[in-house]
Short mmCIF file of C-alpha atoms and ligand atoms in Angstrom, two decimals:
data_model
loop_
_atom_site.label_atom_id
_atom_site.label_comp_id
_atom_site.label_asym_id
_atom_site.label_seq_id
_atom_site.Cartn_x
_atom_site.Cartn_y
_atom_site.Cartn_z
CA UNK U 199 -10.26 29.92 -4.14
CA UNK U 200 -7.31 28.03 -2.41
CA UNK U 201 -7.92 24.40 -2.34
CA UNK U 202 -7.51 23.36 1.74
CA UNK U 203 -5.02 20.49 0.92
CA UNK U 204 -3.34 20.77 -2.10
CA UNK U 205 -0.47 23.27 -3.24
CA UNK U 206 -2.44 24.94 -6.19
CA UNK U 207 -4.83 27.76 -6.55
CA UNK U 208 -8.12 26.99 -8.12
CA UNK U 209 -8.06 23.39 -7.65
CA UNK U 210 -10.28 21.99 -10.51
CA UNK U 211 -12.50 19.00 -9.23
CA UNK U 212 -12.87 15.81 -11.35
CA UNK U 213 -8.74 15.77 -11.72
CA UNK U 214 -5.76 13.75 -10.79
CA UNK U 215 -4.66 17.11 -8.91
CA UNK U 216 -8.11 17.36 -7.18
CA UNK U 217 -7.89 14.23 -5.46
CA UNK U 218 -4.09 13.31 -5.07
CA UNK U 219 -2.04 15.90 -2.78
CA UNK U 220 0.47 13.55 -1.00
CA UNK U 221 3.80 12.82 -0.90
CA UNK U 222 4.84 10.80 1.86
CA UNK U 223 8.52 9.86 0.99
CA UNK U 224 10.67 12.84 -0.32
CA UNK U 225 14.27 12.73 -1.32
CA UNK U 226 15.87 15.83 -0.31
CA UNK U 227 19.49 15.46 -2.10
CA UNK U 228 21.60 13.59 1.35
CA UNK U 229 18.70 12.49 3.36
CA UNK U 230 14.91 10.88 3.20
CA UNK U 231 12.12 12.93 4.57
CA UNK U 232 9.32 10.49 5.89
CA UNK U 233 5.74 11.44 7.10
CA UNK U 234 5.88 9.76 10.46
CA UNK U 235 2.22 7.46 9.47
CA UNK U 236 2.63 6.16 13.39
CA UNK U 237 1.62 9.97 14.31
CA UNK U 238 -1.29 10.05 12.01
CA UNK U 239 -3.97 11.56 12.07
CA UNK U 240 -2.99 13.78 15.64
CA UNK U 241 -0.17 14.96 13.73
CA UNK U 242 1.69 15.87 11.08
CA UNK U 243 5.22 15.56 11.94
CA UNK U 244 8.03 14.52 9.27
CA UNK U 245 11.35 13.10 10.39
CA UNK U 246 14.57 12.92 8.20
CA UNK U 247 16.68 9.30 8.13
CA UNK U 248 20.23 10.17 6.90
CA UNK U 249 21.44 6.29 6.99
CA UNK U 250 20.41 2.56 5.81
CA UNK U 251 19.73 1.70 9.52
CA UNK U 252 17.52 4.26 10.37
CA UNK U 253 15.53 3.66 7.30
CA UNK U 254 15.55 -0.19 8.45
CA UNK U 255 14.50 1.24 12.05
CA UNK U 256 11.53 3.69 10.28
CA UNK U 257 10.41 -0.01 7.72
CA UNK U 258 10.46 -2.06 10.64
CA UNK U 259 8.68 0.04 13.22
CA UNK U 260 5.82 1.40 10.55
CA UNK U 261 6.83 4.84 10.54
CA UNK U 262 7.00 4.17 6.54
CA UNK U 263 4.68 1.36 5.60
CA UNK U 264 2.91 -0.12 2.58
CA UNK U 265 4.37 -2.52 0.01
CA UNK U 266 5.67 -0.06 -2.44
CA UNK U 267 6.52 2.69 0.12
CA UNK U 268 8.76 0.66 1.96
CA UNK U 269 10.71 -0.42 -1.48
CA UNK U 270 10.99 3.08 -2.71
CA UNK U 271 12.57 3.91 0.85
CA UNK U 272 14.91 1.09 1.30
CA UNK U 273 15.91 1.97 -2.10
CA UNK U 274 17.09 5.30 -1.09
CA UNK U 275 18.32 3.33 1.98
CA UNK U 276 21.13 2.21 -0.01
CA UNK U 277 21.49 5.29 -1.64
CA UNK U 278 22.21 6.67 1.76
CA UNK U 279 24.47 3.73 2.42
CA UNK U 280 26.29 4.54 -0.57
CA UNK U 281 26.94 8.27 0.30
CA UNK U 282 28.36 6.95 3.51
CA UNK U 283 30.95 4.78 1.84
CA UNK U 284 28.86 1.92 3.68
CA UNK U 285 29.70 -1.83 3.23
CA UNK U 286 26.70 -2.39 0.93
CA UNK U 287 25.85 -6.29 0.69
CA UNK U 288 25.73 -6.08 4.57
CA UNK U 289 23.38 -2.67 4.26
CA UNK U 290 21.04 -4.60 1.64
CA UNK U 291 20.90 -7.32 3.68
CA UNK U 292 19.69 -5.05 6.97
CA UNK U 293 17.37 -3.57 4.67
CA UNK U 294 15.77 -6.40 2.94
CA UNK U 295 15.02 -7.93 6.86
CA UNK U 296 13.10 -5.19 7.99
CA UNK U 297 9.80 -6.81 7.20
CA UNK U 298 9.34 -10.59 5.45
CA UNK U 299 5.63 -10.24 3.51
CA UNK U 300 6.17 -7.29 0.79
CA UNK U 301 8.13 -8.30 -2.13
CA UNK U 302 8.18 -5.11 -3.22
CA UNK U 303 11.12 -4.45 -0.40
CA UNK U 304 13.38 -7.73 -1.74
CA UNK U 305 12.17 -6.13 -6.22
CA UNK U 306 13.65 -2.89 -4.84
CA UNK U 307 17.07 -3.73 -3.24
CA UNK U 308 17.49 -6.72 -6.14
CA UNK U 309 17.00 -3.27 -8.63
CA UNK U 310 19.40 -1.67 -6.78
CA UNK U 311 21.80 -4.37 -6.27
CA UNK U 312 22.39 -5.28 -10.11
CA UNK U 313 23.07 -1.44 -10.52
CA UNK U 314 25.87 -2.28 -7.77
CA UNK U 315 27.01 -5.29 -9.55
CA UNK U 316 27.26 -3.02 -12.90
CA UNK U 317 29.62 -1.24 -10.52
CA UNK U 318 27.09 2.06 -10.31
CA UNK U 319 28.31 4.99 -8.68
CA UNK U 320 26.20 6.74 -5.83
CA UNK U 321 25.06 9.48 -8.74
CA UNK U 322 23.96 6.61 -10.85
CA UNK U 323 22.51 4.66 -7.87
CA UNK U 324 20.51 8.07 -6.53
CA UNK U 325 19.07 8.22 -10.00
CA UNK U 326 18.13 4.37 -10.31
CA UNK U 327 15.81 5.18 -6.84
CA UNK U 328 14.76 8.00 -8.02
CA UNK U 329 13.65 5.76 -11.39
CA UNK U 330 11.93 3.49 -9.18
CA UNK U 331 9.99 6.51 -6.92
CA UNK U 332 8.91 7.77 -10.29
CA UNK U 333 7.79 4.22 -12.06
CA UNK U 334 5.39 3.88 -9.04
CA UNK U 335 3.63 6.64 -9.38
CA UNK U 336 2.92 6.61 -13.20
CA UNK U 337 2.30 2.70 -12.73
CA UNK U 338 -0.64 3.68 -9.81
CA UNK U 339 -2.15 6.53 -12.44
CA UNK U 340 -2.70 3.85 -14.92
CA UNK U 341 -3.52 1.47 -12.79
CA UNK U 342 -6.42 3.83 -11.30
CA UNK U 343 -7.85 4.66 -15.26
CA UNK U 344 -7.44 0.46 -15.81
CA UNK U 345 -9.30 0.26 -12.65
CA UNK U 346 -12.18 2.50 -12.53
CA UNK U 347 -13.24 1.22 -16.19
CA UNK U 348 -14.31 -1.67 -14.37
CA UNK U 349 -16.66 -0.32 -11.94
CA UNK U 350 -20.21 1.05 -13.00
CA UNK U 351 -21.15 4.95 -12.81
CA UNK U 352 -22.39 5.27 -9.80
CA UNK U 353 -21.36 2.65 -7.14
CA UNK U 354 -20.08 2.34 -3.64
CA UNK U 355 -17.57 0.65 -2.85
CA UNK U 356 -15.30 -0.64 0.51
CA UNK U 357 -11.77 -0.93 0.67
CA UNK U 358 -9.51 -1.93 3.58
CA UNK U 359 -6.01 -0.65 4.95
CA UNK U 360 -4.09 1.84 3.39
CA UNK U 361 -3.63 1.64 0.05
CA UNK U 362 -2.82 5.32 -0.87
CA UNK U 363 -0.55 8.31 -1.48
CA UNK U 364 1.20 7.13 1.81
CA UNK U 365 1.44 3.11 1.24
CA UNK U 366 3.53 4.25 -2.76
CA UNK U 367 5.06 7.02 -4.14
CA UNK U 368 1.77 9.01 -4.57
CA UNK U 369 -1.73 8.85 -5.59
CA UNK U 370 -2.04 4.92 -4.57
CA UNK U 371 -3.19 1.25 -6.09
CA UNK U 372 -6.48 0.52 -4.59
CA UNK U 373 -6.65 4.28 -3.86
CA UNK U 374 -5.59 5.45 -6.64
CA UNK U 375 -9.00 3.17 -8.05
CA UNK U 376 -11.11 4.89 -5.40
CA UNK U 377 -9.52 8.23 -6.73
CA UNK U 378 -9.59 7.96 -10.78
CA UNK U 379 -13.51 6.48 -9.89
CA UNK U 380 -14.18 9.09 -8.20
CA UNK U 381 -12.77 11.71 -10.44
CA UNK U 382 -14.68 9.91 -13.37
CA UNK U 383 -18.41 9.55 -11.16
CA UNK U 384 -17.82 5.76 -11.36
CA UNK U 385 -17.63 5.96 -7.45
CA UNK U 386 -19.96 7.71 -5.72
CA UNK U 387 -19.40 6.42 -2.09
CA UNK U 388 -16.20 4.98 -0.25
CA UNK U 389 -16.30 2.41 2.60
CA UNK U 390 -13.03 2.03 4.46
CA UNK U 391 -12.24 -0.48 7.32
CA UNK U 392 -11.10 0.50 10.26
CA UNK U 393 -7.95 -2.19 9.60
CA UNK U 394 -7.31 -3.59 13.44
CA UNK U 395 -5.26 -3.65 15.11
CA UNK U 396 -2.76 -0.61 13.37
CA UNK U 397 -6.02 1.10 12.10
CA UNK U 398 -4.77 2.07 8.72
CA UNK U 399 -8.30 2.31 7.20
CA UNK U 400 -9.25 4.80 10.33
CA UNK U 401 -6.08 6.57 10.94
CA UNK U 402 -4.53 6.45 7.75
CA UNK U 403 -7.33 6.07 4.87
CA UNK U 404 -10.03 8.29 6.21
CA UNK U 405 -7.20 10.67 6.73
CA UNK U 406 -6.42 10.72 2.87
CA UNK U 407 -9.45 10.50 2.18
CA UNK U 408 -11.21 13.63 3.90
CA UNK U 409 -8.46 15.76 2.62
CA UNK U 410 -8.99 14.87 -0.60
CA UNK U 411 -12.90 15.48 -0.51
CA UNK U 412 -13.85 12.13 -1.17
CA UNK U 413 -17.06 10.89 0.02
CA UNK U 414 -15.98 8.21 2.49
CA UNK U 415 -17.56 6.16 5.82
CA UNK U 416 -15.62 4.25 8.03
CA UNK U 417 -16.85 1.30 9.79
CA UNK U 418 -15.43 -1.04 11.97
CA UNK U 419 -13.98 -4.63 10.32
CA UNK U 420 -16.76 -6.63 11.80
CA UNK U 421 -19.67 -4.15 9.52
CA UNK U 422 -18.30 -5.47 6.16
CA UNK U 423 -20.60 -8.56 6.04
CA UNK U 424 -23.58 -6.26 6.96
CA UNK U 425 -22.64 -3.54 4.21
CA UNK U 426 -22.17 -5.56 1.58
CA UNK U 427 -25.33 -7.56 1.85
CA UNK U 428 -27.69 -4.41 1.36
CA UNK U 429 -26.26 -4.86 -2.38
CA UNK U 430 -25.00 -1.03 -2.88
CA UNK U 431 -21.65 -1.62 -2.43
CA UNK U 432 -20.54 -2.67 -5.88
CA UNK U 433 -16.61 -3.90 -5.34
CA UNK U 434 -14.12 -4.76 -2.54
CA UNK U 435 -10.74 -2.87 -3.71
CA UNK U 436 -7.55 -3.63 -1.84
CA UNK U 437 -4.45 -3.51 -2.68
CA UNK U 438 -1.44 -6.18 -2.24
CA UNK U 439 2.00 -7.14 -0.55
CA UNK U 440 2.94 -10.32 -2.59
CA UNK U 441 1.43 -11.67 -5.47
CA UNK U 442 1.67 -14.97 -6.30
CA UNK U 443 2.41 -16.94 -9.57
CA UNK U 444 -1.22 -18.58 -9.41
CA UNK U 445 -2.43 -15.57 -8.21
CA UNK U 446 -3.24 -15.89 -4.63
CA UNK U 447 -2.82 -12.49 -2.89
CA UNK U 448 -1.15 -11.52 0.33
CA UNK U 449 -2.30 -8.47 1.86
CA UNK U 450 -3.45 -6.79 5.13
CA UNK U 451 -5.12 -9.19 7.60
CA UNK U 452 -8.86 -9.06 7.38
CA UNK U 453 -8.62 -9.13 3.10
CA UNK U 454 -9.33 -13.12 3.39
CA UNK U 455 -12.21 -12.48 5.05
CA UNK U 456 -13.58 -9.60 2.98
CA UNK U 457 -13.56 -11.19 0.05
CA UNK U 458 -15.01 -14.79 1.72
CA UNK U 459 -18.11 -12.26 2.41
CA UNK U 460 -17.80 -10.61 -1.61
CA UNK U 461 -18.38 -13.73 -3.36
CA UNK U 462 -20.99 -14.87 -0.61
CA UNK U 463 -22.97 -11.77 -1.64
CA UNK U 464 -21.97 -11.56 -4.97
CA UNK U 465 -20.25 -8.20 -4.77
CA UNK U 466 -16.86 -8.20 -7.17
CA UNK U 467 -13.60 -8.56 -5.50
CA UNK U 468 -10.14 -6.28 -7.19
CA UNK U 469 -6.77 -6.05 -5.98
CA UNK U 470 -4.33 -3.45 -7.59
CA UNK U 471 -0.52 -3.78 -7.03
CA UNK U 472 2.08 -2.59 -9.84
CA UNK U 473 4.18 -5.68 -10.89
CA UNK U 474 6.50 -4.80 -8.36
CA UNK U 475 3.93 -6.66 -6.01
CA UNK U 476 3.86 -10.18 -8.12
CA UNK U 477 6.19 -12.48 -7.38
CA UNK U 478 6.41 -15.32 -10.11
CA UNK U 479 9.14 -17.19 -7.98
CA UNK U 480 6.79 -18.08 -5.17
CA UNK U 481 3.95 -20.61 -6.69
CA UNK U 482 1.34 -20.17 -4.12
CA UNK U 483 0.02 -18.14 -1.56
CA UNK U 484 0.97 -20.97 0.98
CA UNK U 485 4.16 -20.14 0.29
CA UNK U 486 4.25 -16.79 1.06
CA UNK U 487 6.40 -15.94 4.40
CA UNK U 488 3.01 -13.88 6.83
CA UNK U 489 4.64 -11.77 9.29
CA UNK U 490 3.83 -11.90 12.84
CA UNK U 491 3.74 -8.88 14.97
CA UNK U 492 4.30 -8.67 18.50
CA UNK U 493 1.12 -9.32 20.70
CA UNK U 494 1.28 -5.94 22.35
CA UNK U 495 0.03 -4.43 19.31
CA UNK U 496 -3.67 -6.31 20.01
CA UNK U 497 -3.41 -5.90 23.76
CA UNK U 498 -3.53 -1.96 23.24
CA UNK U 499 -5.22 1.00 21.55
CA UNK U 500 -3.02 3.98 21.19
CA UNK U 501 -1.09 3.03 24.15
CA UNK U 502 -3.53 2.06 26.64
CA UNK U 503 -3.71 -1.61 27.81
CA UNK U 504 -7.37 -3.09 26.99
CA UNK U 505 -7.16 -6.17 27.85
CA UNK U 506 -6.63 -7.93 31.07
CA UNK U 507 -2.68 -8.10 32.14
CA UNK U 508 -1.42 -11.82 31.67
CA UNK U 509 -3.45 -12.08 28.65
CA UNK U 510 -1.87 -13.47 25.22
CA UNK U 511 -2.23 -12.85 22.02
CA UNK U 512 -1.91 -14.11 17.96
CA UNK U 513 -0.69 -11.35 15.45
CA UNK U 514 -0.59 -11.88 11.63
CA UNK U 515 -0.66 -9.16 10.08
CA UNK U 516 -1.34 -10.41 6.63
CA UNK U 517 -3.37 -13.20 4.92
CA UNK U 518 -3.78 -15.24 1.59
CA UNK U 519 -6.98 -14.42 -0.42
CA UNK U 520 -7.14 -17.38 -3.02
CA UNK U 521 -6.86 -16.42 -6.75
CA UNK U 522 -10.32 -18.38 -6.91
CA UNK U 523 -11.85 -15.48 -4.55
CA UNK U 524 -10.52 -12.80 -6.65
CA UNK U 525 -12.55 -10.95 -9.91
CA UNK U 526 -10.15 -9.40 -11.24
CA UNK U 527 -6.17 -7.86 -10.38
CA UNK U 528 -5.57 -4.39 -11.87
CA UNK U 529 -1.50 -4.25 -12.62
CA UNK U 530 -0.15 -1.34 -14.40
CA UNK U 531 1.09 -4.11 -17.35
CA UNK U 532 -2.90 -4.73 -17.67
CA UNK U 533 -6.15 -6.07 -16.21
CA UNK U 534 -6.47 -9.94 -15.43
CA UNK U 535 -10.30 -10.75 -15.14
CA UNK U 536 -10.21 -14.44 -12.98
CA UNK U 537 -6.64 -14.62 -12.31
CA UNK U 538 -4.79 -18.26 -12.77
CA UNK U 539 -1.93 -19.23 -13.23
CA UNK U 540 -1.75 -18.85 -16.93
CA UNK U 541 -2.89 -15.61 -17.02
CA UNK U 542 -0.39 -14.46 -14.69
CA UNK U 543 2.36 -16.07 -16.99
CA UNK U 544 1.34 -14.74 -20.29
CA UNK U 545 1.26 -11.07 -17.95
CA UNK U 546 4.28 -11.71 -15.93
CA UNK U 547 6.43 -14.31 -18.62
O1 MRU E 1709 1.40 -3.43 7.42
P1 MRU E 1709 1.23 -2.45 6.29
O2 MRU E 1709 0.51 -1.21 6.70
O3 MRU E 1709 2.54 -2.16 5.59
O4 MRU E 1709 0.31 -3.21 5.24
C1 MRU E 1709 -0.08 -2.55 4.08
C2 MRU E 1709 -1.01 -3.33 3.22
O5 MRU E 1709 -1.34 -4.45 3.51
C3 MRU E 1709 -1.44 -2.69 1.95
O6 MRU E 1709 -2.74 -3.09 1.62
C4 MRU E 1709 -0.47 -3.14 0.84
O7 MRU E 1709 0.85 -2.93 1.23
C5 MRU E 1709 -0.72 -2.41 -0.42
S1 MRU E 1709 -0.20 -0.71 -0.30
C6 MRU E 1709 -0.39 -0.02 -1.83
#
């Protein structure tokens, strides 16, 4: 039997391959394919970006999104730079302003930039971002084995944005949890959030999801109090954008809240980011930069107005949890049960 969504024949269940069939950033040797995740789940379409700028443009706009997604592509954003014979500190710093919250963006183009400073050629700098597409994805299969040893045989669990094969190189953090659980009957049902206002838990999550075969419901943001108090839902697994040195966690707007409602109901609370997501320069999650989005983004769904014209609008798109809210944060450098500040140093030294 073919398996619907994956390029193999026979597709054994309880596998990596089973439950992992995307690739959402592909080099293809002078230009970066992107799956356009604005199009999602009408349509499939894949764009190519032969220069820094229009990798910028496809960052900025959320054609490519997801902490370790966008620093895999503006890596090959310089790499395309490069090819041109482009003036790279200015390139790098285009790049690195395309969003403010992801530190995996500023890791990448620092990676790439001391392989400029060793004076790297465009062969050595296509390899480095290959390097750093490839780290990502063996750093989110370990991450999902670390992470699905925590979770008892059996349990449901809710998750929120889009943490998966299209947010990294493949496979996914939180995901990739959901998906090594899954594989191993630790997880037996999936909750996703719908993620207003971009909907990356309905339009992006599901999507992965249901291809994959993986039991999942969505339900809107406002359910999660309401699921979680009926007790069957076991964990709350997101993933990150910026890790602090304390441990506070940025990530998608909505996460605060989430795991506010986890500890009020006593349901654990993991994040999983590969140490490309901690930041030991920034102490605290105060001091972590939360971008705001344009208001039009909450004044419409899918391009119709919905709310009365002359009517305003706040955006973040991201929010602190405190370390204090958080059970435990799944890197692939190890598990950290109660994150503090100590912890995170003898991890992260
Ligand atoms: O605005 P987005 O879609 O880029 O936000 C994505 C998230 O917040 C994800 O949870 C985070 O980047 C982790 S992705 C592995």
């Amino acid at each position: 039997m073919r398996h619907p969504h994956c390029q193999c024949d026979n597709a054994p269940m309880n596998t990596h391959a089973s439950h992992d069939s995307i690739r959402a950033v592909q080099w293809h040797g002078d230009r970066l394919r992107l799956l356009d995740q604005r199009r999602l789940p009408a349509e499939e379409v894949w764009f190519d970006s032969t220069s820094a700028e229009h990798v910028t443009t496809a960052i900025r706009d959320l054609a490519v999104r997801g902490a370790p997604a966008i620093g895999i592509a503006a890596a090959w954003g310089v790499v395309l730079a490069a090819r041109a014979g482009q003036d790279l500190p200015a390139a790098l710093a285009t790049l690195r302003a395309a969003r403010p919250t992801a530190v995996n963006l500023m890791w990448a183009l620092d990676r790439m930039n001391r392989r400029i400073a060793e004076g790297a050629d465009t062969d050595a700098l296509t390899r480095e971002a290959q390097a750093i597409q490839d780290e990502d994805l063996a750093a989110n299969r370990h991450m999902g084995e670390l992470g699905a040893a925590l979770i008892e045989p059996g349990s449901h669990v809710l998750t929120h944005c889009n943490t998966g094969s299209l947010a990294t190189a493949g496979y996914g953090t939180a995901l990739g949890v959901i998906r090594a659980g899954v594989a191993s009957g630790h997880i037996e049902q999936v909750y996703a959030g719908e993620t207003r206002p971009w909907q990356q838990g309905a339009r992006l999550t599901m999507w992965e999801l249901v291809r994959d075969g993986i039991p999942a419901r969505l339900i809107a943001d406002s359910a999660a109090s309401h699921l979680l108090k009926d007790g069957k839902v076991k964990w709350v697994i997101v993933g990150a954008d910026r890790i602090a040195a304390n441990g506070d966690t940025a990530n998608k707007i909505g996460t605060y809240q989430l795991a506010i409602a986890a500890r009020h109901h006593g349901v654990k609370f993991m994040v999983v980011a590969p140490s490309t997501t901690v930041d030991m320069a920034t102490a605290h999650g105060d001091d972590i930069e939360i971008e705001l989005r344009d208001a039009a983004e909450l004044l419409s769904m899918s391009g119709t107005r919905t709310v009365i014209e002359g009517a305003d609008a706040w955006n973040p798109v991201f929010d602190v949890t405190p370390a204090a809210l958080i059970d435990a944060i799944v890197t692939e450098r190890g598990v950290i049960l109660k994150p503090d500040e100590t912890q995170m140093r003898t991890l992260f030294p």
